[in-house]
Every structure is written in C-alpha cells, then in structure tokens.
Short mmCIF file of C-alpha atoms and ligand atoms in Angstrom, two decimals:
data_model
loop_
_atom_site.label_atom_id
_atom_site.label_comp_id
_atom_site.label_asym_id
_atom_site.label_seq_id
_atom_site.Cartn_x
_atom_site.Cartn_y
_atom_site.Cartn_z
CA MET A 1 15.86 6.61 0.36
CA ARG A 2 12.57 6.51 2.68
CA LEU A 3 8.99 7.01 0.96
CA ILE A 4 5.69 6.85 2.16
CA LEU A 5 3.14 5.63 -0.46
CA ILE A 6 -0.30 6.94 0.25
CA GLY A 7 -3.56 6.86 -1.99
CA ALA A 8 -6.87 5.14 -2.31
CA PRO A 9 -7.09 0.80 -2.59
CA GLY A 10 -6.27 0.10 -6.09
CA ALA A 11 -4.43 3.38 -7.13
CA GLY A 12 -1.15 1.56 -7.94
CA LYS A 13 0.87 2.04 -4.98
CA GLY A 14 2.16 -1.37 -4.57
CA THR A 15 3.50 -1.78 -8.45
CA GLN A 16 5.33 1.40 -8.12
CA ALA A 17 6.81 0.32 -4.67
CA ASP A 18 7.96 -2.96 -6.42
CA ILE A 19 9.77 -1.07 -9.30
CA LEU A 20 11.22 1.80 -7.10
CA SER A 21 12.26 -1.12 -4.63
CA LYS A 22 14.00 -2.97 -7.38
CA MET A 23 15.53 0.64 -8.57
CA TYR A 24 16.86 1.62 -5.17
CA SER A 25 17.33 -1.71 -3.57
CA ILE A 26 15.43 -0.95 -0.63
CA PRO A 27 12.67 -3.21 0.85
CA VAL A 28 8.69 -2.24 0.47
CA ILE A 29 6.96 -2.43 4.14
CA GLY A 30 3.45 -3.39 3.04
CA THR A 31 1.11 -3.25 5.52
CA GLY A 32 -1.92 -5.10 3.54
CA ASN A 33 0.86 -7.60 2.81
CA ILE A 34 2.25 -8.34 6.59
CA ILE A 35 -1.60 -8.22 7.20
CA ARG A 36 -2.43 -10.89 4.98
CA GLU A 37 0.33 -13.16 5.70
CA ALA A 38 -0.75 -12.91 9.25
CA ILE A 39 -3.79 -14.13 8.17
CA LYS A 40 -2.69 -16.98 6.15
CA THR A 41 -1.16 -18.51 9.38
CA GLY A 42 -3.98 -18.93 11.11
CA SER A 43 -2.66 -17.05 14.16
CA GLU A 44 -4.93 -15.84 16.70
CA LEU A 45 -3.39 -12.46 15.41
CA GLY A 46 -4.23 -13.30 12.15
CA ILE A 47 -8.09 -14.04 13.05
CA ARG A 48 -8.16 -10.96 14.53
CA PHE A 49 -6.83 -9.37 11.53
CA LYS A 50 -9.49 -10.84 9.42
CA SER A 51 -12.29 -9.53 11.10
CA TYR A 52 -11.55 -6.13 10.09
CA THR A 53 -10.06 -6.88 6.40
CA ASP A 54 -13.12 -8.92 5.33
CA LYS A 55 -15.29 -6.30 5.92
CA GLY A 56 -12.81 -3.77 4.79
CA LEU A 57 -12.07 -1.83 7.95
CA LEU A 58 -8.86 -0.83 8.95
CA VAL A 59 -6.97 -2.87 11.65
CA PRO A 60 -6.55 -1.03 14.95
CA ASP A 61 -3.61 1.58 14.82
CA GLU A 62 -1.80 0.46 17.73
CA LEU A 63 -1.53 -3.30 15.96
CA VAL A 64 -0.49 -1.83 13.19
CA VAL A 65 2.31 0.51 14.30
CA GLU A 66 3.67 -1.98 16.70
CA MET A 67 3.84 -4.53 13.54
CA VAL A 68 5.66 -1.52 11.47
CA ALA A 69 7.89 -0.55 14.74
CA ASP A 70 9.18 -4.30 14.42
CA ARG A 71 9.42 -4.39 10.85
CA LEU A 72 11.74 -1.21 10.51
CA SER A 73 14.02 -2.44 13.34
CA HIS A 74 15.47 -4.84 10.81
CA ASP A 75 18.62 -4.83 9.24
CA ASP A 76 17.25 -4.64 5.99
CA CYS A 77 15.71 -1.16 6.64
CA LYS A 78 19.28 0.51 7.70
CA ASN A 79 19.74 2.41 4.04
CA GLY A 80 16.01 3.05 3.23
CA PHE A 81 12.32 1.84 2.96
CA ILE A 82 8.95 1.96 1.19
CA LEU A 83 6.29 2.19 3.40
CA ASP A 84 3.26 1.13 0.97
CA GLY A 85 -0.07 1.29 2.89
CA PHE A 86 1.52 3.00 6.24
CA PRO A 87 0.27 5.41 7.56
CA ARG A 88 -3.20 5.10 6.87
CA THR A 89 -4.72 7.39 9.67
CA VAL A 90 -3.28 10.55 10.94
CA VAL A 91 -2.58 8.68 14.62
CA GLN A 92 -0.56 6.15 12.63
CA ALA A 93 1.52 9.27 11.11
CA ILE A 94 1.83 10.70 14.50
CA GLU A 95 2.94 7.46 16.25
CA PHE A 96 5.27 7.03 13.28
CA GLU A 97 6.82 10.39 14.03
CA LYS A 98 7.14 9.69 18.10
CA MET A 99 8.93 6.30 16.99
CA GLY A 100 11.47 8.56 15.31
CA GLY A 101 10.33 7.66 11.68
CA ARG A 102 11.72 10.24 9.25
CA VAL A 103 11.05 10.15 5.49
CA ASP A 104 12.36 11.82 2.37
CA CYS A 105 9.41 12.36 0.33
CA VAL A 106 5.87 11.39 0.37
CA LEU A 107 4.15 10.37 -3.09
CA SER A 108 0.57 10.55 -2.77
CA PHE A 109 -1.51 8.53 -5.71
CA GLU A 110 -4.51 10.49 -6.90
CA VAL A 111 -7.40 8.41 -8.37
CA SER A 112 -11.18 8.98 -8.79
CA ASP A 113 -13.76 6.23 -7.06
CA ALA A 114 -14.58 5.46 -10.33
CA ASP A 115 -11.56 4.39 -11.79
CA VAL A 116 -11.04 2.69 -8.12
CA VAL A 117 -13.92 0.54 -8.81
CA SER A 118 -13.07 -0.27 -12.49
CA ARG A 119 -9.54 -0.98 -11.55
CA MET A 120 -10.32 -3.36 -8.69
CA SER A 121 -12.69 -5.45 -10.52
CA GLY A 122 -9.73 -6.94 -12.72
CA ARG A 123 -7.51 -7.21 -10.27
CA ARG A 124 -5.94 -10.29 -9.35
CA MET A 125 -3.47 -11.76 -6.51
CA CYS A 126 -1.53 -14.76 -6.72
CA SER A 127 -2.43 -17.31 -4.07
CA GLY A 128 0.99 -18.27 -3.58
CA CYS A 129 3.78 -15.39 -3.81
CA GLY A 130 0.93 -12.36 -3.63
CA ALA A 131 2.35 -10.60 -7.08
CA THR A 132 -0.59 -8.87 -8.38
CA PHE A 133 -1.87 -9.15 -11.89
CA HIS A 134 -4.80 -7.04 -13.69
CA LEU A 135 -7.19 -8.89 -16.14
CA ALA A 136 -7.01 -5.88 -18.57
CA ASN A 137 -3.58 -3.87 -17.45
CA LYS A 138 -1.51 -6.49 -16.65
CA PRO A 139 -2.60 -9.80 -17.54
CA PRO A 140 -0.55 -12.99 -16.75
CA LEU A 141 0.95 -14.66 -19.51
CA VAL A 142 -1.27 -17.89 -18.84
CA GLU A 143 -4.85 -17.46 -17.91
CA ASN A 144 -5.29 -17.57 -14.02
CA VAL A 145 -1.79 -18.68 -13.58
CA CYS A 146 1.51 -16.64 -11.66
CA ASP A 147 4.00 -15.61 -14.06
CA LEU A 148 6.39 -15.75 -10.98
CA CYS A 149 5.64 -18.83 -8.90
CA GLY A 150 3.13 -20.72 -11.33
CA SER A 151 0.41 -20.78 -8.32
CA PRO A 152 -3.19 -19.97 -9.42
CA LEU A 153 -4.65 -16.72 -9.26
CA ILE A 154 -7.42 -15.12 -7.06
CA ARG A 155 -9.66 -12.32 -6.33
CA ARG A 156 -8.86 -10.89 -2.95
CA GLU A 157 -11.60 -11.11 -0.80
CA ASP A 158 -11.79 -7.82 0.15
CA ASP A 159 -11.84 -6.36 -3.76
CA ALA A 160 -15.62 -7.85 -4.14
CA PRO A 161 -17.50 -4.60 -5.01
CA ASP A 162 -19.11 -4.26 -2.02
CA THR A 163 -16.26 -4.16 0.10
CA VAL A 164 -14.48 -2.10 -2.33
CA LEU A 165 -17.00 0.94 -1.76
CA ALA A 166 -16.38 0.47 2.09
CA ARG A 167 -12.65 0.74 1.93
CA LEU A 168 -13.24 3.51 -0.28
CA GLN A 169 -15.34 5.53 2.12
CA ILE A 170 -12.81 4.19 4.94
CA TYR A 171 -9.96 5.92 2.62
CA HIS A 172 -11.58 8.98 2.24
CA GLU A 173 -12.51 9.36 6.16
CA GLN A 174 -9.55 7.95 7.69
CA THR A 175 -6.62 8.12 5.36
CA GLU A 176 -7.31 11.21 2.82
CA PRO A 177 -6.80 13.50 6.42
CA LEU A 178 -2.83 12.30 5.57
CA VAL A 179 -2.64 14.84 2.54
CA GLU A 180 -3.28 17.79 4.63
CA PHE A 181 -1.23 16.13 7.37
CA TYR A 182 2.02 15.49 4.84
CA SER A 183 1.37 18.52 2.58
CA SER A 184 1.78 21.04 5.60
CA SER A 185 4.70 18.77 7.14
CA GLY A 186 7.56 20.57 5.79
CA VAL A 187 8.33 16.83 4.24
CA LYS A 188 8.64 16.72 0.52
CA PHE A 189 4.91 16.06 -0.79
CA VAL A 190 4.00 15.09 -4.35
CA SER A 191 0.78 14.43 -5.71
CA LEU A 192 0.89 11.92 -8.51
CA ASP A 193 -1.78 11.46 -11.29
CA ALA A 194 -2.48 7.73 -10.98
CA MET A 195 -4.33 7.39 -14.40
CA GLN A 196 -0.94 7.59 -16.14
CA ARG A 197 0.66 4.96 -17.65
CA VAL A 198 2.89 3.01 -14.94
CA GLU A 199 6.03 3.54 -17.00
CA ASP A 200 5.39 7.51 -16.55
CA ILE A 201 4.64 7.76 -13.14
CA THR A 202 7.87 5.71 -12.20
CA SER A 203 9.92 8.17 -14.37
CA LYS A 204 8.45 11.21 -12.95
CA VAL A 205 8.93 9.83 -9.27
CA VAL A 206 12.68 8.77 -10.28
CA GLY A 207 13.04 12.54 -11.63
CA LEU A 208 11.81 13.91 -8.68
CA LEU A 209 13.68 11.81 -6.10
CA GLU A 210 16.99 12.97 -7.77
CA THR A 211 16.63 16.54 -6.26
CA VAL A 212 15.48 14.90 -2.96
P1 AMP B 1 -3.90 -3.40 1.36
O1 AMP B 1 -3.32 -4.34 0.78
O2 AMP B 1 -3.01 -2.00 1.65
O3 AMP B 1 -5.26 -2.58 0.45
O4 AMP B 1 -4.36 -3.53 2.60
C1 AMP B 1 -5.47 -4.66 3.10
C2 AMP B 1 -6.39 -4.32 4.05
O5 AMP B 1 -5.14 -4.48 5.44
C3 AMP B 1 -6.68 -3.05 4.71
O6 AMP B 1 -8.09 -2.83 3.90
C4 AMP B 1 -6.92 -3.02 6.14
O7 AMP B 1 -7.94 -3.78 6.63
C5 AMP B 1 -5.52 -3.63 6.63
N1 AMP B 1 -4.44 -2.71 6.66
C6 AMP B 1 -3.52 -2.33 5.69
N2 AMP B 1 -2.81 -1.28 6.13
C7 AMP B 1 -3.17 -0.99 7.04
C8 AMP B 1 -2.86 0.07 7.87
N3 AMP B 1 -1.66 1.12 8.04
N4 AMP B 1 -4.28 0.30 9.36
C9 AMP B 1 -4.90 -0.37 9.17
N5 AMP B 1 -5.25 -1.33 8.60
C10 AMP B 1 -4.51 -1.51 7.23
#
C-alpha cells in the first residue's frame, strides 16, 4: 500500500499515519520528522533547514525531493509507504512522479483554519522520540511526560501562534493546489473530515483502502 497524506498542519495526518503504518506494516516517511532530526544533529544542512522551519516556511523543493528519493530507496519501502507531509508543493508532486513514484491513494484531511489554530495551541511533542500529544484530545498519562519514552514534552517552535498563521498561509498558497492536482490525476483521491474522531477517520480509511 502506497499512500500520500495531505492536509493543513495539525489536521491529524501524523496520527493517522502512525496508526495505518502499524496496521499495514509499512513505514511512515514524514518529511517534517526527517527535517527535525537533521536540525537536531546541528549539521550544516540542519542549520539551513532551521532557517526555514523557524519561520514556518517550506524547505526548498530540491532538498526535500532528494531526501525523499533517498529514503524511498531503502528496503523497508518495498512493500509500500505512507508519505506524511510530502509532496507539499505541485513541483514536489511532479518531481515525485518523475522519480517513478506511484501511489494507490491520496488522503486529503480537511479542516478549517480556526480548528487548526485551536488544535495547534494544545499540541505537544516528545523531546526524545518525537511522539505527539494534545493537552485536550490526547493528553499524556503523566503531565508533560512522554508515555512512550519518559522524556519531557515540549511545544514545537513552529507551533507558536504567529508561526502557525504563517504555516497556514503557506499551506493555502503552496500545498492546497495539490488537491486539484491529485483529484484530477486519475489516482484514487479521498477527502476526509479531519474533525471526526480519530477512530472514525481510521475506520473510514480502512474501508476505502479495501477497494484499492
Ligand atoms: P511538519 O512536521 O510536516 O509540519 O513539517 C515541519 C516543517 O518542515 C514545515 O513547516 C516545513 O518547514 C518543513 N517541511 C516538512 N515537509 C516539507 C516538504 N515536503 N517541503 C518543504 N518543507 C517541508
């Protein structure tokens, strides 16, 4: 199964990606996570990435495309993968096609700007393993402590309110055109109401994927 998940920041793509990854035993290729890992290492590339992510801007297409091409060449992608956060521009989608990237289904997570802003204010991330939580919707068992690895939870720098607004604007300008791109591409394209309960979204997706 090869899937692309698109949607505004905070729409719940990462949560569904993790669930579907376990169900179908396929890896999640989360470009945001790969970029954050590179930033953590303090490498030259990481420092370059940070200059974009801190402002809520997208990292240049050519850097992301190269990163994804490299990741998809790993053996664990042979039976499928879930692309979470890629492609994020039409240029990336075209480059993905040029590298022979084929997918079975594109899932588009629909959510209003107001809901994104409210969701992002409560989002927390584990400083150790990167797992995500939400103060209201998915609180950790112990306040500010990761359920999985015990590290402290933090707010992602790019989840600060001003940066969220910038990211939303970029989403509308650069990523939303992918909805048109994929819905007219012949690939199975499904719009999902991202404000439904997590379990309800998962069962809808699983039902849809049975027909793929
Ligand atoms: P995410 O965790 O998916 O919200 O990504 C965090 C940040 O990483 C984004 O705000 C961008 O700066 C960068 N990023 C992630 N994926 C991409 C992509 N496909 N193209 C460009 N920048 C990306």
